[in-house]
Coordinates of C-alpha atoms and ligand atoms in Angstrom, one line a residue:
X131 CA 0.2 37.8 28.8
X132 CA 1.4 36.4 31.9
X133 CA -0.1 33.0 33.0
X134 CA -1.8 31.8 36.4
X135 CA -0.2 28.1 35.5
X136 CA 3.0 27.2 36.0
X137 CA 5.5 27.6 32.9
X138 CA 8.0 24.7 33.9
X139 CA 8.1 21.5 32.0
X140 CA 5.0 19.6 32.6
X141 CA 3.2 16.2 32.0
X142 CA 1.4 15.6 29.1
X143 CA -2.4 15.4 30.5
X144 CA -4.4 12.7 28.6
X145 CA -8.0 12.9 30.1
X146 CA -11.4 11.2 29.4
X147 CA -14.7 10.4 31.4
X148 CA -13.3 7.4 32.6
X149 CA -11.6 3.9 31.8
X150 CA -11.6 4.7 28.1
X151 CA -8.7 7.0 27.8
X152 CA -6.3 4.5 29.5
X153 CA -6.8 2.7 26.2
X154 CA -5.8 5.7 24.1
X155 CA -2.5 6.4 27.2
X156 CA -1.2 2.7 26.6
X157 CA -0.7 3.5 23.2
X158 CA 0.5 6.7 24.0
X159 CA 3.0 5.4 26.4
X160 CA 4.2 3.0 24.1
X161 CA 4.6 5.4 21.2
X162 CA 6.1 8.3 23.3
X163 CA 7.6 6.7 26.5
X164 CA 9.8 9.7 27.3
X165 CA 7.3 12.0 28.1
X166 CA 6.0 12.3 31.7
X167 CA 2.2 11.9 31.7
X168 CA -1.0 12.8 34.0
X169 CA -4.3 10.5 33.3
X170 CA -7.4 12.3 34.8
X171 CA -10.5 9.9 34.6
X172 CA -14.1 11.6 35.6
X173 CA -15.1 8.2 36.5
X174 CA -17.4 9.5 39.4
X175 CA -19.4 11.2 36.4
X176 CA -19.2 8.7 33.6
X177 CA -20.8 7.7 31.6
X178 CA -20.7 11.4 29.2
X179 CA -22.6 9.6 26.3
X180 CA -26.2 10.8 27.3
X181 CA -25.4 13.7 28.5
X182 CA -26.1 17.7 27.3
X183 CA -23.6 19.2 25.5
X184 CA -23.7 22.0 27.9
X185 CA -23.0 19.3 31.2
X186 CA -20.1 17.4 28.8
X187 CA -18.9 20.7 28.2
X188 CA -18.7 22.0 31.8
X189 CA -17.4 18.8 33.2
X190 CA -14.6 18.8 30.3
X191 CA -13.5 22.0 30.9
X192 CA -13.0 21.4 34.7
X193 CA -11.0 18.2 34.1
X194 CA -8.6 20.9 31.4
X195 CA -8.5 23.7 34.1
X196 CA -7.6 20.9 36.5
X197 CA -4.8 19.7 34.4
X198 CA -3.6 23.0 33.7
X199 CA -3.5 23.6 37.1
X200 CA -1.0 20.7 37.6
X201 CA 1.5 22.4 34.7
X202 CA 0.1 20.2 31.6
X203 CA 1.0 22.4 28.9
X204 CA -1.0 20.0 26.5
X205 CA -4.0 18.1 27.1
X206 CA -5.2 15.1 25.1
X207 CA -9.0 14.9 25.5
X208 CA -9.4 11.0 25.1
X209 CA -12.5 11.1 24.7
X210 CA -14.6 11.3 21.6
X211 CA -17.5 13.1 23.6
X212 CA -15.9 15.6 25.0
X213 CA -13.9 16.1 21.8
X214 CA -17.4 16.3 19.3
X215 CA -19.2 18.4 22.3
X216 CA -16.8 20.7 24.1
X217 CA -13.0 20.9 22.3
X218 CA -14.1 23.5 19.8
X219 CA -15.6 25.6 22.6
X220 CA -12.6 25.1 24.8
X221 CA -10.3 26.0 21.5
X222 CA -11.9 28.9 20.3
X223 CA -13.1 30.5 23.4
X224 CA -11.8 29.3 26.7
X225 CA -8.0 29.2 26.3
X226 CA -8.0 32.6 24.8
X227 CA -8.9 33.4 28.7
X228 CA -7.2 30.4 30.6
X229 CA -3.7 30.8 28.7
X230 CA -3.1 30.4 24.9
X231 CA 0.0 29.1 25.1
X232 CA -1.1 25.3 26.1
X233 CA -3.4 23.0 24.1
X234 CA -5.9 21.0 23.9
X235 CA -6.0 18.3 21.2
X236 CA -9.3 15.8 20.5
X237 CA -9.1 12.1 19.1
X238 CA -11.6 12.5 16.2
X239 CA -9.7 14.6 13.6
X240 CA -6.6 12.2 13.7
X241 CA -9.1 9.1 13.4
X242 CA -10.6 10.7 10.3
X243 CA -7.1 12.2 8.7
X244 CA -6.3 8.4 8.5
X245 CA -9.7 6.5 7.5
X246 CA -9.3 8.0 3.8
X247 CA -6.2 5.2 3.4
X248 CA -7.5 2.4 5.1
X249 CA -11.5 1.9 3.3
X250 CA -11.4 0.4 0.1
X251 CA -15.3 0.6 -0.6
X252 CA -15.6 4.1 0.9
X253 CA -18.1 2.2 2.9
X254 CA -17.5 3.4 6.8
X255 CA -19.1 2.5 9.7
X256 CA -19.3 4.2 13.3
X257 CA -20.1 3.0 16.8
X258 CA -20.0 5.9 19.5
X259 CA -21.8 6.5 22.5
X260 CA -25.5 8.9 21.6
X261 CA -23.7 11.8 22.1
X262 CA -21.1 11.7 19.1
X263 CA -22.9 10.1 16.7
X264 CA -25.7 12.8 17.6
X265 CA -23.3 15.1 16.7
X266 CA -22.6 14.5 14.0
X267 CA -19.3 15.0 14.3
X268 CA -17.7 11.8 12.5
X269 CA -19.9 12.9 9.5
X270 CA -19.2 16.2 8.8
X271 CA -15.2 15.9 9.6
X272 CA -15.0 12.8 7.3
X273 CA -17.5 15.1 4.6
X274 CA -15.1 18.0 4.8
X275 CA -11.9 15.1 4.3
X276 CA -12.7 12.6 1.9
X277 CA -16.7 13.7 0.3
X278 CA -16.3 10.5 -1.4
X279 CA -16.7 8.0 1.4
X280 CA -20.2 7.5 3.0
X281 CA -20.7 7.3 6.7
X282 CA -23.0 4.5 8.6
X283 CA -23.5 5.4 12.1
X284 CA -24.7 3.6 15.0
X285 CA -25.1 4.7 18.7
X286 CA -24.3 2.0 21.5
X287 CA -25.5 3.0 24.8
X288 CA -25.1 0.1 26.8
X289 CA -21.4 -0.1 25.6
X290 CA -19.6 2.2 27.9
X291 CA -21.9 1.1 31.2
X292 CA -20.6 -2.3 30.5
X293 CA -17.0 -1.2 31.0
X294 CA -17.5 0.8 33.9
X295 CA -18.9 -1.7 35.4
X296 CA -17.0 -4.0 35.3
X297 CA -19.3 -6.2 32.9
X298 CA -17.1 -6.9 29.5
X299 CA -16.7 -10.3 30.2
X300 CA -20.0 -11.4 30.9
X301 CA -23.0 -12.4 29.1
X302 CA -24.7 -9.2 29.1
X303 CA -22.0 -7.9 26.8
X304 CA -22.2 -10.4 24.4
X305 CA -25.8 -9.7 24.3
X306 CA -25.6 -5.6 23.4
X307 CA -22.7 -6.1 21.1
X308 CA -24.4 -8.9 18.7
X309 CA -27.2 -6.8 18.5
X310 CA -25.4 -3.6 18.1
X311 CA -23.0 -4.7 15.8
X312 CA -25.8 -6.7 13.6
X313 CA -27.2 -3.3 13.5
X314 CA -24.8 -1.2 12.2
X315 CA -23.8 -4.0 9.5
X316 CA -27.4 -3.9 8.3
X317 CA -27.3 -0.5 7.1
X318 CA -24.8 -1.2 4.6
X319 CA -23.6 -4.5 3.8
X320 CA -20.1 -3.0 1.9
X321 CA -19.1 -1.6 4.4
X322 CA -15.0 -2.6 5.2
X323 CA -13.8 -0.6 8.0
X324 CA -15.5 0.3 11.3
X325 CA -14.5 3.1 13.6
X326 CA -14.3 2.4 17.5
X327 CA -15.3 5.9 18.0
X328 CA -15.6 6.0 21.7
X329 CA -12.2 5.4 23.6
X330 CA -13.7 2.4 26.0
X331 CA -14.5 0.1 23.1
X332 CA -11.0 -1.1 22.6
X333 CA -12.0 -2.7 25.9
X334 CA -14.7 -4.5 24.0
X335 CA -12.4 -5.3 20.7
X336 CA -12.7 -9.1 21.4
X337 CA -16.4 -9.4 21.8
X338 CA -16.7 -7.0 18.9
X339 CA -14.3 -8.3 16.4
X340 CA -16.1 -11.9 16.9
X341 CA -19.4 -10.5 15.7
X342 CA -18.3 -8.5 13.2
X343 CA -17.7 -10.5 9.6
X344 CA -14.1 -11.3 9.4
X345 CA -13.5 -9.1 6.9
X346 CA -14.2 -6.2 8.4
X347 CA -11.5 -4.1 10.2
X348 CA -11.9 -3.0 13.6
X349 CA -10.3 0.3 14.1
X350 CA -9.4 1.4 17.1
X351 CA -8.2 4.8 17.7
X352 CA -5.1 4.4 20.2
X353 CA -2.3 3.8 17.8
X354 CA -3.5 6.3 15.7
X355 CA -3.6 9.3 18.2
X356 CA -0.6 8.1 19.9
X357 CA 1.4 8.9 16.4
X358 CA -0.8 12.0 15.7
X359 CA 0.7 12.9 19.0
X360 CA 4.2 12.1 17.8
X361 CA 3.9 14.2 14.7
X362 CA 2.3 17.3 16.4
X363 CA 5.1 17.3 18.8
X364 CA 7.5 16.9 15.8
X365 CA 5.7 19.9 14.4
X366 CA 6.2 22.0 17.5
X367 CA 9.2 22.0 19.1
X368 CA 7.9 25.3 21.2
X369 CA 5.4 22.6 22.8
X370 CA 7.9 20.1 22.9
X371 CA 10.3 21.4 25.0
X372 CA 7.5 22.4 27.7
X373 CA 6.4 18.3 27.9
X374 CA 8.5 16.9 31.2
X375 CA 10.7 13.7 30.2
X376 CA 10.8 11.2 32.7
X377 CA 8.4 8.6 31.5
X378 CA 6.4 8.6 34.2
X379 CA 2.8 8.3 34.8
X380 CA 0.1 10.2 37.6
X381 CA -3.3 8.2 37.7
X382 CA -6.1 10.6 38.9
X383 CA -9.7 9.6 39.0
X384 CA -13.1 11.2 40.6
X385 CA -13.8 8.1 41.7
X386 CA -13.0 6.5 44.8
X387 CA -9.4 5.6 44.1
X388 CA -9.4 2.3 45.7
X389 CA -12.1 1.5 43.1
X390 CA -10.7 2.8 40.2
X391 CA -6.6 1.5 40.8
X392 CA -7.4 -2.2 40.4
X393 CA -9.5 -2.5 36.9
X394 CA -6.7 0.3 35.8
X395 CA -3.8 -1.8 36.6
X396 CA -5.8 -4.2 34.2
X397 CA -6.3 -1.9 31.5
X398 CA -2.4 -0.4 31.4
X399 CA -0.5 -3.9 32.5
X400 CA 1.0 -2.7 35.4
X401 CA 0.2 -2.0 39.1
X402 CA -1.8 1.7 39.1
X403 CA -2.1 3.8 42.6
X404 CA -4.2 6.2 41.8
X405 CA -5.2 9.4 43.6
X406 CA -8.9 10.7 43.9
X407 CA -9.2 14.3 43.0
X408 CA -12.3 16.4 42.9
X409 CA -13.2 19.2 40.0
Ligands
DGL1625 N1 -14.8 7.2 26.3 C1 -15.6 8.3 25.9 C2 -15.7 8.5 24.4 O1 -14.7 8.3 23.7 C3 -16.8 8.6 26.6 C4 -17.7 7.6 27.0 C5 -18.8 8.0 28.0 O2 -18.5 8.6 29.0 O3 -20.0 7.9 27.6 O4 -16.7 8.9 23.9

């Protein structure tokens, strides 16, 4: 089949619906700093967390299309709504039409290959935005891995507002956390491990890790996709070879650039000029 995307080396394209995903690219980065990268943020559009399945799954395919467009060979989707609502879709039916040669890789199968080793109790909990825990995704991927751990979900829809806004410091945060996390932990009071399953709450870990009990772990998902990544690219040299080395780093947001550049720069420790772009 010949291909409408160019076939030269290419960035790795890490996307998600905004801030989050720069959370799963630092780890990346860190992990894999050879690799060029593109980071697409829908920021313009975010938050996905309330929205359809069919409206996350439109909007996430644009953002792919739009990083295929630019030469990525392999997308992450950092984003665990896009990746419970759209990646099978995309998977299974779209790149069978757009080119089957790239791919597109989500953040919750890697999060649950690695759960099984680190609960002791078998006692999980979740916090995701409404969207993934409706989904059920978490569930059924950890059912199908390890039937012997029990899942605890708990949706937190002020969570990912509070980053794109620029509220995680305040007060109002401190206020939806307490009460989110006291509400998770009262559904089960063994559980031992807790899954930051929606990519902007590493932005929150402080807040979250101080209302949690202590001996709880806080799991976020960066370091664990970042060596998923590593493996799969072990795994596939064919894939390998078509990821650009250069270790650098495009920043592309729907938002208005100027808006997005300075909380980013936070985020990834170093000074971001991004470019706006439009799906
Ligand atoms: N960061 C995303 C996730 O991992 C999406 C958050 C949102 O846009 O609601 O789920």
């Amino acid at each position: 089949m010949t291909t409408k995307y160019s076939t030269k080396p290419a960035p790795i394209g890490v996307f998600d619906s905004g801030f989050g995903g720069l959370s799963i690219l630092r780890e990346i980065r860190k992990t894999l700093p050879q690799y060029d990268y593109i980071f697409l943020g829908d920021n313009a559009r975010a938050p996905y967390g309330n929205r359809s399945y069919q409206l996350v799954y439109e909007f996430t395919l644009q953002a792919v299309k739009h990083l295929f467009e630019q030469g990525c060979h392999l997308v992450i989707l950092a984003c665990n709504t896009a990746s419970a609502k759209a990646l099978r879709s995309i998977q299974q039916r779209d790149l069978a039409n757009l080119d089957p040669s790239r791919r597109v890789l989500g953040v919750i199968r890697p999060t649950v290959e690695q759960i099984g080793k680190i609960t002791t109790t078998r006692k999980v909990g979740i916090f995701g935005t409404p969207g993934t825990v409706q989904s059920l995704s978490y569930d059924i991927e950890i059912a199908k891995m390890h039937p012997d751990i029990k899942v605890f979900s708990h949706a937190c829809p002020m969570w990912v507002p509070l980053v794109e806004n620029r509220e995680s410091d305040g007060p109002g945060a401190d206020y939806f956390i307490k009460k989110d996390v006291e509400a998770l932990m009262a559904q089960c009071s063994e559980i031992d491990s807790v899954i930051l399953g929606c990519t902007h709450y590493p932005l929150l870990y402080d807040k979250i890790k101080k209302y949690a009990p202590t001996d709880v772990k806080i799991i976020e998902q960066g370091p664990i996709v970042a060596q998923s990544l590593k493996d799969y690219l072990e795994r596939h040299p064919e894939m390998e070879q078509r990821c650009s080395k250069g270790g650098t780093c495009i920043y592309s947001t729907t938002e208005d650039a100027s808006r997005f550049s300075p909380l980013a720069s936070i985020f990834v420790n170093h000074t971001v000029n991004a470019q706006h772009v439009i799906l």
